[in-house]
């Protein structure tokens, strides 16, 4: 759950390069005591690119997030007719490509970092939370270098974390501008020799409402992205036999576990080798309790908007007071950075006339979208920081236990890597390495 930003992209890239010990100290700030000098080194490198970012005094995820930038809604990259789905949608199966075009994603706005791959923007068929066809956009990358591993080149579906609700917040838009905060991690996947597909999710890129944190919608988009990559004529190296994996953090972690859970029935033909997910918001009631009235209330507003968009029977607008109408209007078309400060200190009680989330209709849908009910056939790698200031670790532990009880093969890592954003920076590399082991045929361990 981090902002889509130029500084964020370079922060991740520099952090990987210098080994910043962001938040690794138990209860320490983003740099911890040992990493303060390294944080200063990262700041200096960012300053050379014209970006001022202070890391050594960052005690929370918000301290980093509030310093970042993001793409504008009226950018030419966002104003692209490619993103408008045809009406009606064409007949076909989930994962069928509707249209595709080559484009040049970048790691940073200066174009210093590039992806060593052929890349395409794609629009493909998927399935929404009600089981109806929908169009989703995304990015497919195939490395230019020959695959040097055993067997076929693997394909990874990268489930993105929180970007916002506005269509222009889509990763395919941000990547074209070099403004996607996860771009450096995507590049690591490509640098490993893997093909990559990055789904934008429902309502990002396309002009529909983004169904933020609705598990079935996000899981379908992630699985159908794998199908679309193998359906893309230009990416002829990718086939139905290509070994596949899924990774994601925060919102992306939720999308990843849902994709893994849905896989046996929704997309059983996909040769899925493993699912790596971190910082998973598994129990949205528990997450809401943690962030209501605090620094990260905007995430709760995103989720309320997302569920209202996905399920017509869920009320929202009619119960908002004047302050609620103002906030929800702002967040409904904004990205992370500009909307995060609007929610600081807000609570649902401030904005609504009733206990909306506590109503039977909302509780039924939240329960329906809680992962852990059935075990994925593919092995799981789950990780979470005990110091996560956005997504509580206890609800992730409950998800772990539910998956174990259901019979999953699950490797669990409870890390001491500080706040939410710090866990993203420090722990994602191990998850990527685990996926590589699954592609190489290593037997997955289980902590169940």
JSON list of N, CA, C and O in Angstrom, two decimals, residues 10-11 14-15 18 20 30-31 35-58 67:
[
{"chain": "A", "resi": 10, "resn": "UNK", "atom": "N", "xyz": [12.68, 5.23, -7.42]},
{"chain": "A", "resi": 10, "resn": "UNK", "atom": "CA", "xyz": [14.11, 5.35, -7.20]},
{"chain": "A", "resi": 10, "resn": "UNK", "atom": "C", "xyz": [14.49, 4.91, -5.79]},
{"chain": "A", "resi": 10, "resn": "UNK", "atom": "O", "xyz": [15.55, 4.34, -5.58]},
{"chain": "A", "resi": 11, "resn": "UNK", "atom": "N", "xyz": [13.61, 5.15, -4.83]},
{"chain": "A", "resi": 11, "resn": "UNK", "atom": "CA", "xyz": [13.88, 4.71, -3.47]},
{"chain": "A", "resi": 11, "resn": "UNK", "atom": "C", "xyz": [14.06, 3.20, -3.44]},
{"chain": "A", "resi": 11, "resn": "UNK", "atom": "O", "xyz": [15.02, 2.69, -2.86]},
{"chain": "A", "resi": 14, "resn": "UNK", "atom": "N", "xyz": [17.36, 2.31, -5.25]},
{"chain": "A", "resi": 14, "resn": "UNK", "atom": "CA", "xyz": [18.55, 2.62, -4.47]},
{"chain": "A", "resi": 14, "resn": "UNK", "atom": "C", "xyz": [18.66, 1.72, -3.26]},
{"chain": "A", "resi": 14, "resn": "UNK", "atom": "O", "xyz": [19.75, 1.32, -2.85]},
{"chain": "A", "resi": 15, "resn": "UNK", "atom": "N", "xyz": [17.50, 1.38, -2.66]},
{"chain": "A", "resi": 15, "resn": "UNK", "atom": "CA", "xyz": [17.52, 0.53, -1.48]},
{"chain": "A", "resi": 15, "resn": "UNK", "atom": "C", "xyz": [18.08, -0.84, -1.82]},
{"chain": "A", "resi": 15, "resn": "UNK", "atom": "O", "xyz": [18.87, -1.41, -1.09]},
{"chain": "A", "resi": 18, "resn": "UNK", "atom": "N", "xyz": [21.98, -0.32, -2.28]},
{"chain": "A", "resi": 18, "resn": "UNK", "atom": "CA", "xyz": [22.84, 0.00, -1.14]},
{"chain": "A", "resi": 18, "resn": "UNK", "atom": "C", "xyz": [22.59, -0.89, 0.05]},
{"chain": "A", "resi": 18, "resn": "UNK", "atom": "O", "xyz": [23.36, -0.86, 1.01]},
{"chain": "A", "resi": 20, "resn": "UNK", "atom": "N", "xyz": [19.99, -0.68, 2.21]},
{"chain": "A", "resi": 20, "resn": "UNK", "atom": "CA", "xyz": [19.51, 0.13, 3.32]},
{"chain": "A", "resi": 20, "resn": "UNK", "atom": "C", "xyz": [18.80, -0.73, 4.36]},
{"chain": "A", "resi": 20, "resn": "UNK", "atom": "O", "xyz": [17.93, -1.51, 4.02]},
{"chain": "A", "resi": 30, "resn": "UNK", "atom": "N", "xyz": [12.74, 4.15, 9.78]},
{"chain": "A", "resi": 30, "resn": "UNK", "atom": "CA", "xyz": [12.93, 3.53, 8.48]},
{"chain": "A", "resi": 30, "resn": "UNK", "atom": "C", "xyz": [14.37, 3.14, 8.25]},
{"chain": "A", "resi": 30, "resn": "UNK", "atom": "O", "xyz": [14.67, 2.20, 7.53]},
{"chain": "A", "resi": 31, "resn": "UNK", "atom": "N", "xyz": [15.32, 3.84, 8.87]},
{"chain": "A", "resi": 31, "resn": "UNK", "atom": "CA", "xyz": [16.72, 3.48, 8.67]},
{"chain": "A", "resi": 31, "resn": "UNK", "atom": "C", "xyz": [17.28, 2.66, 9.81]},
{"chain": "A", "resi": 31, "resn": "UNK", "atom": "O", "xyz": [18.34, 2.08, 9.70]},
{"chain": "A", "resi": 35, "resn": "UNK", "atom": "N", "xyz": [21.43, 1.55, 10.00]},
{"chain": "A", "resi": 35, "resn": "UNK", "atom": "CA", "xyz": [21.30, 1.94, 8.61]},
{"chain": "A", "resi": 35, "resn": "UNK", "atom": "C", "xyz": [21.20, 3.44, 8.38]},
{"chain": "A", "resi": 35, "resn": "UNK", "atom": "O", "xyz": [20.92, 3.87, 7.26]},
{"chain": "A", "resi": 36, "resn": "UNK", "atom": "N", "xyz": [21.43, 4.28, 9.41]},
{"chain": "A", "resi": 36, "resn": "UNK", "atom": "CA", "xyz": [21.26, 5.71, 9.24]},
{"chain": "A", "resi": 36, "resn": "UNK", "atom": "C", "xyz": [22.18, 6.26, 8.16]},
{"chain": "A", "resi": 36, "resn": "UNK", "atom": "O", "xyz": [21.80, 7.09, 7.34]},
{"chain": "A", "resi": 37, "resn": "UNK", "atom": "N", "xyz": [23.45, 5.81, 8.16]},
{"chain": "A", "resi": 37, "resn": "UNK", "atom": "CA", "xyz": [24.38, 6.29, 7.14]},
{"chain": "A", "resi": 37, "resn": "UNK", "atom": "C", "xyz": [23.97, 5.87, 5.76]},
{"chain": "A", "resi": 37, "resn": "UNK", "atom": "O", "xyz": [24.13, 6.62, 4.79]},
{"chain": "A", "resi": 38, "resn": "UNK", "atom": "N", "xyz": [23.46, 4.62, 5.63]},
{"chain": "A", "resi": 38, "resn": "UNK", "atom": "CA", "xyz": [23.01, 4.15, 4.33]},
{"chain": "A", "resi": 38, "resn": "UNK", "atom": "C", "xyz": [21.81, 4.94, 3.85]},
{"chain": "A", "resi": 38, "resn": "UNK", "atom": "O", "xyz": [21.65, 5.19, 2.65]},
{"chain": "A", "resi": 39, "resn": "UNK", "atom": "N", "xyz": [20.90, 5.33, 4.78]},
{"chain": "A", "resi": 39, "resn": "UNK", "atom": "CA", "xyz": [19.76, 6.16, 4.40]},
{"chain": "A", "resi": 39, "resn": "UNK", "atom": "C", "xyz": [20.24, 7.49, 3.83]},
{"chain": "A", "resi": 39, "resn": "UNK", "atom": "O", "xyz": [19.71, 7.98, 2.83]},
{"chain": "A", "resi": 40, "resn": "UNK", "atom": "N", "xyz": [21.27, 8.06, 4.45]},
{"chain": "A", "resi": 40, "resn": "UNK", "atom": "CA", "xyz": [21.83, 9.31, 3.94]},
{"chain": "A", "resi": 40, "resn": "UNK", "atom": "C", "xyz": [22.41, 9.13, 2.54]},
{"chain": "A", "resi": 40, "resn": "UNK", "atom": "O", "xyz": [22.31, 10.01, 1.69]},
{"chain": "A", "resi": 41, "resn": "UNK", "atom": "N", "xyz": [23.02, 7.96, 2.30]},
{"chain": "A", "resi": 41, "resn": "UNK", "atom": "CA", "xyz": [23.57, 7.68, 0.99]},
{"chain": "A", "resi": 41, "resn": "UNK", "atom": "C", "xyz": [22.47, 7.61, -0.06]},
{"chain": "A", "resi": 41, "resn": "UNK", "atom": "O", "xyz": [22.60, 8.13, -1.17]},
{"chain": "A", "resi": 42, "resn": "UNK", "atom": "N", "xyz": [21.34, 6.97, 0.30]},
{"chain": "A", "resi": 42, "resn": "UNK", "atom": "CA", "xyz": [20.20, 6.90, -0.61]},
{"chain": "A", "resi": 42, "resn": "UNK", "atom": "C", "xyz": [19.67, 8.30, -0.90]},
{"chain": "A", "resi": 42, "resn": "UNK", "atom": "O", "xyz": [19.38, 8.66, -2.04]},
{"chain": "A", "resi": 43, "resn": "UNK", "atom": "N", "xyz": [19.55, 9.13, 0.16]},
{"chain": "A", "resi": 43, "resn": "UNK", "atom": "CA", "xyz": [19.07, 10.50, -0.01]},
{"chain": "A", "resi": 43, "resn": "UNK", "atom": "C", "xyz": [19.97, 11.26, -0.99]},
{"chain": "A", "resi": 43, "resn": "UNK", "atom": "O", "xyz": [19.48, 12.01, -1.84]},
{"chain": "A", "resi": 44, "resn": "UNK", "atom": "N", "xyz": [21.28, 11.08, -0.86]},
{"chain": "A", "resi": 44, "resn": "UNK", "atom": "CA", "xyz": [22.21, 11.78, -1.74]},
{"chain": "A", "resi": 44, "resn": "UNK", "atom": "C", "xyz": [22.04, 11.34, -3.19]},
{"chain": "A", "resi": 44, "resn": "UNK", "atom": "O", "xyz": [22.07, 12.15, -4.12]},
{"chain": "A", "resi": 45, "resn": "UNK", "atom": "N", "xyz": [21.85, 10.04, -3.40]},
{"chain": "A", "resi": 45, "resn": "UNK", "atom": "CA", "xyz": [21.65, 9.53, -4.74]},
{"chain": "A", "resi": 45, "resn": "UNK", "atom": "C", "xyz": [20.35, 10.07, -5.35]},
{"chain": "A", "resi": 45, "resn": "UNK", "atom": "O", "xyz": [20.29, 10.40, -6.53]},
{"chain": "A", "resi": 46, "resn": "UNK", "atom": "N", "xyz": [19.31, 10.15, -4.51]},
{"chain": "A", "resi": 46, "resn": "UNK", "atom": "CA", "xyz": [18.05, 10.71, -4.99]},
{"chain": "A", "resi": 46, "resn": "UNK", "atom": "C", "xyz": [18.20, 12.18, -5.34]},
{"chain": "A", "resi": 46, "resn": "UNK", "atom": "O", "xyz": [17.65, 12.66, -6.33]},
{"chain": "A", "resi": 47, "resn": "UNK", "atom": "N", "xyz": [18.96, 12.91, -4.52]},
{"chain": "A", "resi": 47, "resn": "UNK", "atom": "CA", "xyz": [19.15, 14.33, -4.76]},
{"chain": "A", "resi": 47, "resn": "UNK", "atom": "C", "xyz": [19.84, 14.59, -6.10]},
{"chain": "A", "resi": 47, "resn": "UNK", "atom": "O", "xyz": [19.57, 15.58, -6.78]},
{"chain": "A", "resi": 48, "resn": "UNK", "atom": "N", "xyz": [20.73, 13.69, -6.49]},
{"chain": "A", "resi": 48, "resn": "UNK", "atom": "CA", "xyz": [21.40, 13.82, -7.78]},
{"chain": "A", "resi": 48, "resn": "UNK", "atom": "C", "xyz": [20.41, 13.76, -8.94]},
{"chain": "A", "resi": 48, "resn": "UNK", "atom": "O", "xyz": [20.68, 14.29, -10.02]},
{"chain": "A", "resi": 49, "resn": "UNK", "atom": "N", "xyz": [19.26, 13.12, -8.70]},
{"chain": "A", "resi": 49, "resn": "UNK", "atom": "CA", "xyz": [18.20, 13.04, -9.72]},
{"chain": "A", "resi": 49, "resn": "UNK", "atom": "C", "xyz": [17.16, 14.15, -9.54]},
{"chain": "A", "resi": 49, "resn": "UNK", "atom": "O", "xyz": [16.11, 14.11, -10.17]},
{"chain": "A", "resi": 50, "resn": "UNK", "atom": "N", "xyz": [17.46, 15.09, -8.64]},
{"chain": "A", "resi": 50, "resn": "UNK", "atom": "CA", "xyz": [16.55, 16.20, -8.42]},
{"chain": "A", "resi": 50, "resn": "UNK", "atom": "C", "xyz": [15.41, 15.89, -7.47]},
{"chain": "A", "resi": 50, "resn": "UNK", "atom": "O", "xyz": [14.41, 16.59, -7.44]},
{"chain": "A", "resi": 51, "resn": "UNK", "atom": "N", "xyz": [15.56, 14.83, -6.67]},
{"chain": "A", "resi": 51, "resn": "UNK", "atom": "CA", "xyz": [14.50, 14.41, -5.75]},
{"chain": "A", "resi": 51, "resn": "UNK", "atom": "C", "xyz": [15.01, 14.49, -4.32]},
{"chain": "A", "resi": 51, "resn": "UNK", "atom": "O", "xyz": [16.02, 13.89, -3.98]},
{"chain": "A", "resi": 52, "resn": "UNK", "atom": "N", "xyz": [14.31, 15.25, -3.47]},
{"chain": "A", "resi": 52, "resn": "UNK", "atom": "CA", "xyz": [14.67, 15.37, -2.07]},
{"chain": "A", "resi": 52, "resn": "UNK", "atom": "C", "xyz": [13.79, 14.43, -1.25]},
{"chain": "A", "resi": 52, "resn": "UNK", "atom": "O", "xyz": [12.57, 14.51, -1.29]},
{"chain": "A", "resi": 53, "resn": "UNK", "atom": "N", "xyz": [14.42, 13.54, -0.51]},
{"chain": "A", "resi": 53, "resn": "UNK", "atom": "CA", "xyz": [13.68, 12.57, 0.29]},
{"chain": "A", "resi": 53, "resn": "UNK", "atom": "C", "xyz": [14.44, 12.31, 1.57]},
{"chain": "A", "resi": 53, "resn": "UNK", "atom": "O", "xyz": [15.64, 12.02, 1.55]},
{"chain": "A", "resi": 54, "resn": "UNK", "atom": "N", "xyz": [13.77, 12.46, 2.71]},
{"chain": "A", "resi": 54, "resn": "UNK", "atom": "CA", "xyz": [14.39, 12.24, 4.00]},
{"chain": "A", "resi": 54, "resn": "UNK", "atom": "C", "xyz": [13.92, 10.90, 4.55]},
{"chain": "A", "resi": 54, "resn": "UNK", "atom": "O", "xyz": [12.74, 10.67, 4.73]},
{"chain": "A", "resi": 55, "resn": "UNK", "atom": "N", "xyz": [14.89, 10.01, 4.82]},
{"chain": "A", "resi": 55, "resn": "UNK", "atom": "CA", "xyz": [14.55, 8.66, 5.26]},
{"chain": "A", "resi": 55, "resn": "UNK", "atom": "C", "xyz": [14.93, 8.39, 6.71]},
{"chain": "A", "resi": 55, "resn": "UNK", "atom": "O", "xyz": [14.30, 7.57, 7.36]},
{"chain": "A", "resi": 56, "resn": "UNK", "atom": "N", "xyz": [15.97, 9.06, 7.22]},
{"chain": "A", "resi": 56, "resn": "UNK", "atom": "CA", "xyz": [16.50, 8.66, 8.51]},
{"chain": "A", "resi": 56, "resn": "UNK", "atom": "C", "xyz": [15.56, 8.94, 9.67]},
{"chain": "A", "resi": 56, "resn": "UNK", "atom": "O", "xyz": [15.68, 8.33, 10.73]},
{"chain": "A", "resi": 57, "resn": "UNK", "atom": "N", "xyz": [14.61, 9.86, 9.52]},
{"chain": "A", "resi": 57, "resn": "UNK", "atom": "CA", "xyz": [13.67, 10.16, 10.60]},
{"chain": "A", "resi": 57, "resn": "UNK", "atom": "C", "xyz": [12.31, 9.52, 10.38]},
{"chain": "A", "resi": 57, "resn": "UNK", "atom": "O", "xyz": [11.34, 9.86, 11.06]},
{"chain": "A", "resi": 58, "resn": "UNK", "atom": "N", "xyz": [12.21, 8.62, 9.42]},
{"chain": "A", "resi": 58, "resn": "UNK", "atom": "CA", "xyz": [10.91, 8.01, 9.10]},
{"chain": "A", "resi": 58, "resn": "UNK", "atom": "C", "xyz": [10.62, 6.87, 10.08]},
{"chain": "A", "resi": 58, "resn": "UNK", "atom": "O", "xyz": [11.24, 5.82, 10.04]},
{"chain": "A", "resi": 67, "resn": "UNK", "atom": "N", "xyz": [6.11, 12.08, 1.23]},
{"chain": "A", "resi": 67, "resn": "UNK", "atom": "CA", "xyz": [7.15, 12.83, 0.52]},
{"chain": "A", "resi": 67, "resn": "UNK", "atom": "C", "xyz": [7.13, 12.60, -0.99]},
{"chain": "A", "resi": 67, "resn": "UNK", "atom": "O", "xyz": [7.89, 13.23, -1.72]}
]
